[in-house]
Amino acid sequence: MYYSLEQCSGSFHLYIFAFDEECYKHLRNLELKHATIISLSEFEDEELLSVKPDRTAGEYCWTCTSSTIWYCIKTYALDQCTYIDADLLFFSDPKVLIDEMGDDSVLITSHNYSPEHDQSALSGIYCVQFITFKNTEEGMRVLNWWRKACIEWCYRRFEDGKFGDQKYLDDWTERFTGVHVLQNPGGGVAPWNNLQYQIKPASRVIVHHQPSAQESELVFYHFHDFRYCKRDVVRLTAEQYSLTPDVVRYIYKPYISMLTEAEKSIRSLGENVTFHEPLLDLDWIMKNTGRKFTFFLTGHYKNYYKRGTLK
């Protein structure tokens, strides 16, 4: 994600929160020119530490999302701050998305689910993937409310209309003023909505959102649930999602290339660094004769690909 921003954006600075000491050390050693690496000891306050024992590691990360934005605005006196998920890749400058806000103080992005993948009842109408807050009275009112809500309750379960940090966004356009929902179809293409898009390769990848007939440069794609697997295989996303061949060719293949370059940068540190989750087993493939045969014959099945087939 960082290197894609270097290629696409004329001006940016990332504040990266390292949630363990090993991650902090390695990120510092990479000496990323446009990044500030922040350790947990710098970031965590009494409110966060008081709820940490009650949350899983994933739930605690969700709990902290709003606080990371709040911390950056307060600590570095920022006029505005955009939270971005680590599993995004930028294909063009995201400035066009932030500019769309105009005079509003908060920018949120819709999941824009395809009908067959609609999970808005559980996961929310909006996606905490790319969200901007301006340091204004209006913007900070929303951010402070969200931060307080996440500290009070942020779990990986559906309860009383809440789920993680994300369902809180559902009523923001009614609860607050100055909240803008992104309209640019180039922001927020993802596995759950890719079937709505036609991909047109050019000097920049062009996406045509078929329901709205809008066309735009692809700004970022959300590589939700991408996993490294055993046997030098990758799972592009969860089995429940269907990906169009053009999405695999023009979006996932560049992502694999960028990951490969990032891996080289990490390995250049000369240390034995683990840069991914534990490798995923291929049980979903291997337990079915037809899937197994097709996979070994073609090098891929559904969303599982041998890395060599994606070069």
C-alpha positions as a printed Julia matrix, in Angstrom:
311×3 Matrix{Float64}:
   0.0     0.0     0.0
   2.77    2.43    0.96
   4.72    1.89   -2.27
   1.58    2.27   -4.39
   1.0     5.67   -2.78
   4.58    6.63   -3.62
   3.82    5.86   -7.26
   0.43    7.58   -7.39
   0.39   10.48   -4.98
   2.23   13.78   -5.32
   2.11   14.46   -1.59
   1.28   12.2     1.34
   2.48   11.14    4.75
   1.47    7.94    6.51
   1.26    7.46   10.25
   1.65    3.72   10.73
   0.67    2.14   14.04
   2.72   -0.94   14.87
   0.8    -3.23   17.2
   3.82   -5.21   18.42
   7.49   -4.48   19.02
   8.76   -6.7    16.21
   6.57   -4.91   13.67
   7.69   -1.54   15.04
  11.38   -2.47   14.77
  11.16   -3.75   11.2
   9.08   -0.82    9.97
  11.59    1.59   11.45
  14.42   -0.28    9.75
  12.74    0.1     6.35
  13.27    3.89    6.66
  10.14    4.78    4.73
  10.56    8.37    3.59
   6.91    9.37    3.82
   5.96    7.55    7.02
   6.07    7.99   10.78
   6.05    4.72   12.71
   4.16    4.86   16.01
   4.56    2.24   18.74
   1.83    1.04   21.06
   3.65    2.54   24.04
   3.42    5.97   22.4
  -0.19    5.6    21.36
  -2.1     3.71   24.04
  -3.81    5.74   26.75
  -5.58    4.73   29.96
  -8.97    4.44   28.28
  -7.7     1.99   25.67
  -5.62    0.01   28.14
  -8.64   -0.36   30.44
 -10.64   -2.25   27.76
  -7.76   -4.12   26.12
  -7.97   -7.26   28.33
 -11.64   -7.67   27.39
 -11.02   -7.66   23.6
  -9.43  -10.17   21.24
  -6.45   -8.94   19.22
  -8.72   -8.27   16.24
 -11.38   -6.57   18.33
  -8.76   -4.38   19.96
  -7.5    -3.27   16.53
 -11.07   -2.28   15.64
 -11.41   -0.53   18.98
  -8.31    1.52   18.2
  -9.23    2.65   14.66
 -10.97    5.86   15.66
  -8.35    6.54   18.33
  -5.52    6.34   15.77
  -7.15    9.13   13.77
  -7.79   11.15   16.93
  -4.17   10.64   18.06
  -2.73   11.84   14.73
  -4.9    14.95   14.57
  -4.1    15.9    18.17
  -0.41   14.93   18.26
   0.64   16.31   14.89
  -1.82   19.23   14.68
  -3.25   17.98   11.37
  -5.92   19.9     9.47
  -7.36   16.57    8.38
  -6.55   12.89    8.59
  -7.6     9.91    6.46
  -7.61    6.4     7.88
  -6.76    3.72    5.29
  -6.73   -0.05    5.65
  -3.4    -1.78    5.12
  -4.84   -4.14    2.49
  -5.53   -1.43   -0.1
  -3.57   -0.8    -3.29
  -3.74    2.6    -4.96
  -3.94    2.81   -8.74
  -4.29    6.61   -8.96
  -4.06    9.63   -6.66
  -6.64    9.48   -3.81
  -6.66   13.29   -3.63
  -9.63   13.24   -6.01
 -11.66   11.37   -3.37
 -10.83   13.79   -0.57
 -11.49   16.79   -2.83
 -15.01   15.45   -3.39
 -15.83   16.3     0.25
 -15.93   20.0    -0.54
 -16.91   21.89    2.61
 -18.06   18.78    4.48
 -16.0    17.55    7.43
 -16.28   13.75    7.21
 -15.93   11.39    4.25
 -17.21    7.81    4.39
 -17.37    5.08    1.73
 -20.2     2.68    1.04
 -19.68   -1.06    0.73
 -21.73   -0.77   -2.46
 -22.52   -4.49   -2.25
 -23.51   -6.51   -5.27
 -26.96   -7.98   -4.56
 -25.59  -11.53   -4.25
 -23.02  -10.41   -1.64
 -25.12   -7.96    0.38
 -24.05   -8.12    4.04
 -25.13   -4.62    5.05
 -27.47   -5.93    7.77
 -24.5    -7.47    9.61
 -21.36   -5.68    8.44
 -22.87   -2.26    7.84
 -23.77    0.02    4.96
 -20.36    1.7     5.06
 -16.86    0.28    5.12
 -14.11    1.46    7.47
 -11.49    1.31    4.72
 -10.97    4.94    3.7
 -12.44    7.55    6.02
 -11.49   11.21    6.37
 -12.0    13.61    9.28
 -11.25   17.31    9.13
 -10.02   19.04   12.28
 -13.15   21.18   12.52
 -15.82   21.4    15.18
 -18.12   19.33   12.97
 -15.48   16.72   12.13
 -14.22   16.3    15.68
 -17.77   15.95   17.0
 -18.23   12.86   14.84
 -14.76   11.47   15.61
 -15.1    11.95   19.36
 -18.51   10.24   19.34
 -17.13    7.27   17.36
 -14.05    6.97   19.56
 -16.13    6.92   22.73
 -18.56    4.37   21.26
 -15.73    2.0    20.22
 -14.13    2.16   23.67
 -17.48    1.33   25.27
 -18.32   -1.55   22.87
 -16.38   -3.07   19.97
 -16.68   -6.81   19.5
 -16.75   -9.29   16.64
 -20.41  -10.12   17.15
 -23.75   -8.63   16.17
 -25.48   -7.15   19.2
 -28.18   -4.48   19.5
 -27.53   -3.27   15.96
 -23.77   -3.04   16.53
 -20.9    -4.97   14.95
 -17.25   -4.06   15.56
 -16.38   -0.44   14.77
 -18.26   -0.45   11.47
 -22.01   -0.58   12.13
 -21.67    2.68   14.07
 -21.39    4.49   10.72
 -24.83    3.41    9.49
 -26.73    6.49   10.71
 -24.04    9.17   10.51
 -25.68   10.98    7.62
 -28.78   11.43    9.84
 -27.1    11.72   13.26
 -24.54   14.38   12.23
 -24.14   17.23    9.76
 -21.23   17.54    7.35
 -20.91   13.82    6.53
 -20.29   13.11    2.84
 -20.74    9.68    1.24
 -18.22    9.1    -1.55
 -19.76    9.09   -5.04
 -16.64    8.43   -7.15
 -16.92    4.8    -8.38
 -13.12    4.49   -8.44
 -12.91    4.44   -4.64
 -13.8     1.22   -2.85
 -13.86   -1.48   -5.52
 -13.66   -4.77   -3.62
 -14.52   -8.49   -3.79
 -18.07   -7.85   -2.58
 -18.87   -5.43   -5.42
 -16.47   -6.21   -8.3
 -19.2    -7.91  -10.32
 -20.81   -4.48  -10.83
 -17.76   -3.13  -12.66
 -16.34   -3.39  -16.15
 -12.56   -2.98  -16.2
 -10.99   -1.07  -19.07
  -7.18   -1.24  -19.15
  -5.44    1.96  -20.2
  -2.5     3.99  -18.91
  -4.63    3.94  -15.76
  -7.18    1.22  -14.99
 -10.67    2.55  -15.8
 -13.73    1.2   -14.01
 -17.26    1.47  -15.32
 -19.87    1.06  -12.6
 -22.73   -0.54  -14.49
 -25.7     0.28  -12.18
 -24.9     4.01  -12.15
 -23.27    4.18  -15.63
 -20.44    6.16  -14.0
 -16.91    5.79  -15.27
 -13.71    6.74  -13.48
 -10.07    5.9   -12.96
  -9.68    3.15  -10.39
  -8.33    4.89   -7.28
  -8.03    1.98   -4.88
  -9.01   -1.65   -4.57
  -9.65   -3.33   -1.21
  -7.96   -6.75   -1.13
 -10.19   -8.09    1.63
  -9.26  -11.54    2.97
  -6.23  -12.05    0.73
  -4.19  -14.9     2.22
  -0.8   -16.5     1.7
  -1.2   -20.29    1.49
   1.07  -23.31    1.59
   2.84  -24.57   -1.57
   3.46  -21.04   -2.86
  -0.26  -20.5    -3.41
  -2.32  -17.4    -2.67
  -6.03  -17.1    -2.02
  -7.14  -13.85   -3.63
 -10.19  -13.56   -1.39
 -12.69  -15.72    0.47
 -14.36  -18.57   -1.44
 -17.79  -16.93   -1.22
 -16.83  -14.15   -3.64
 -16.67  -14.42   -7.42
 -14.0   -12.38   -9.19
 -14.25  -11.45  -12.86
 -11.31  -12.51  -15.09
 -10.52   -8.83  -15.79
 -10.34   -8.06  -12.07
  -7.84  -10.9   -11.63
  -5.8    -9.78  -14.64
  -5.74   -6.01  -14.19
  -6.06   -5.66  -10.42
  -4.84   -8.79   -8.63
  -1.83   -9.44  -10.85
  -0.4    -5.94  -10.2
  -1.05   -6.5    -6.5
   0.98   -9.73   -6.52
   3.81   -7.86   -8.27
   3.74   -5.1    -5.66
   3.67   -7.66   -2.84
   6.7    -9.39   -4.35
   8.63   -6.1    -4.4
   7.57   -5.33   -0.83
   8.75   -8.78    0.26
  12.16   -8.07   -1.3
  12.4    -4.81    0.65
  11.62   -6.61    3.9
  14.06   -9.45    3.21
  16.77   -6.9     2.38
  16.91   -6.11    6.09
  18.86   -9.33    6.42
  16.63  -10.68    9.14
  14.22  -13.58    9.4
  11.05  -11.52    9.22
   7.53  -12.95    9.14
   5.43  -10.6     7.03
   2.16  -12.5     6.77
  -0.28  -14.52    8.84
   0.29  -18.27    9.29
   0.06  -19.98    5.89
  -3.42  -21.14    5.0
  -3.96  -24.84    4.37
  -5.37  -25.92    1.01
  -8.02  -28.17    2.55
 -10.85  -26.5     0.63
  -9.12  -27.56   -2.6
  -7.62  -30.91   -1.58
 -10.77  -32.44   -0.04
 -12.65  -32.31   -3.35
 -11.37  -34.43   -6.26
 -12.72  -32.13   -8.96
 -11.26  -29.0    -7.38
  -7.92  -30.72   -6.79
  -7.67  -31.98  -10.39
  -8.59  -28.61  -11.9
  -6.17  -26.78   -9.6
  -3.18  -28.93  -10.5
  -4.1   -28.95  -14.19
  -4.58  -25.17  -14.62
  -2.73  -23.68  -11.65
  -5.85  -22.15  -10.16
  -9.33  -22.91   -8.92
 -11.93  -20.37   -7.82
  -9.87  -17.77   -5.88
  -6.82  -20.0    -5.25
  -3.85  -19.41   -7.56
  -0.32  -20.69   -7.77
   1.75  -17.53   -7.62
   3.53  -18.42  -10.86
   0.27  -18.19  -12.81
  -0.19  -14.55  -11.73
   3.06  -13.2   -13.14
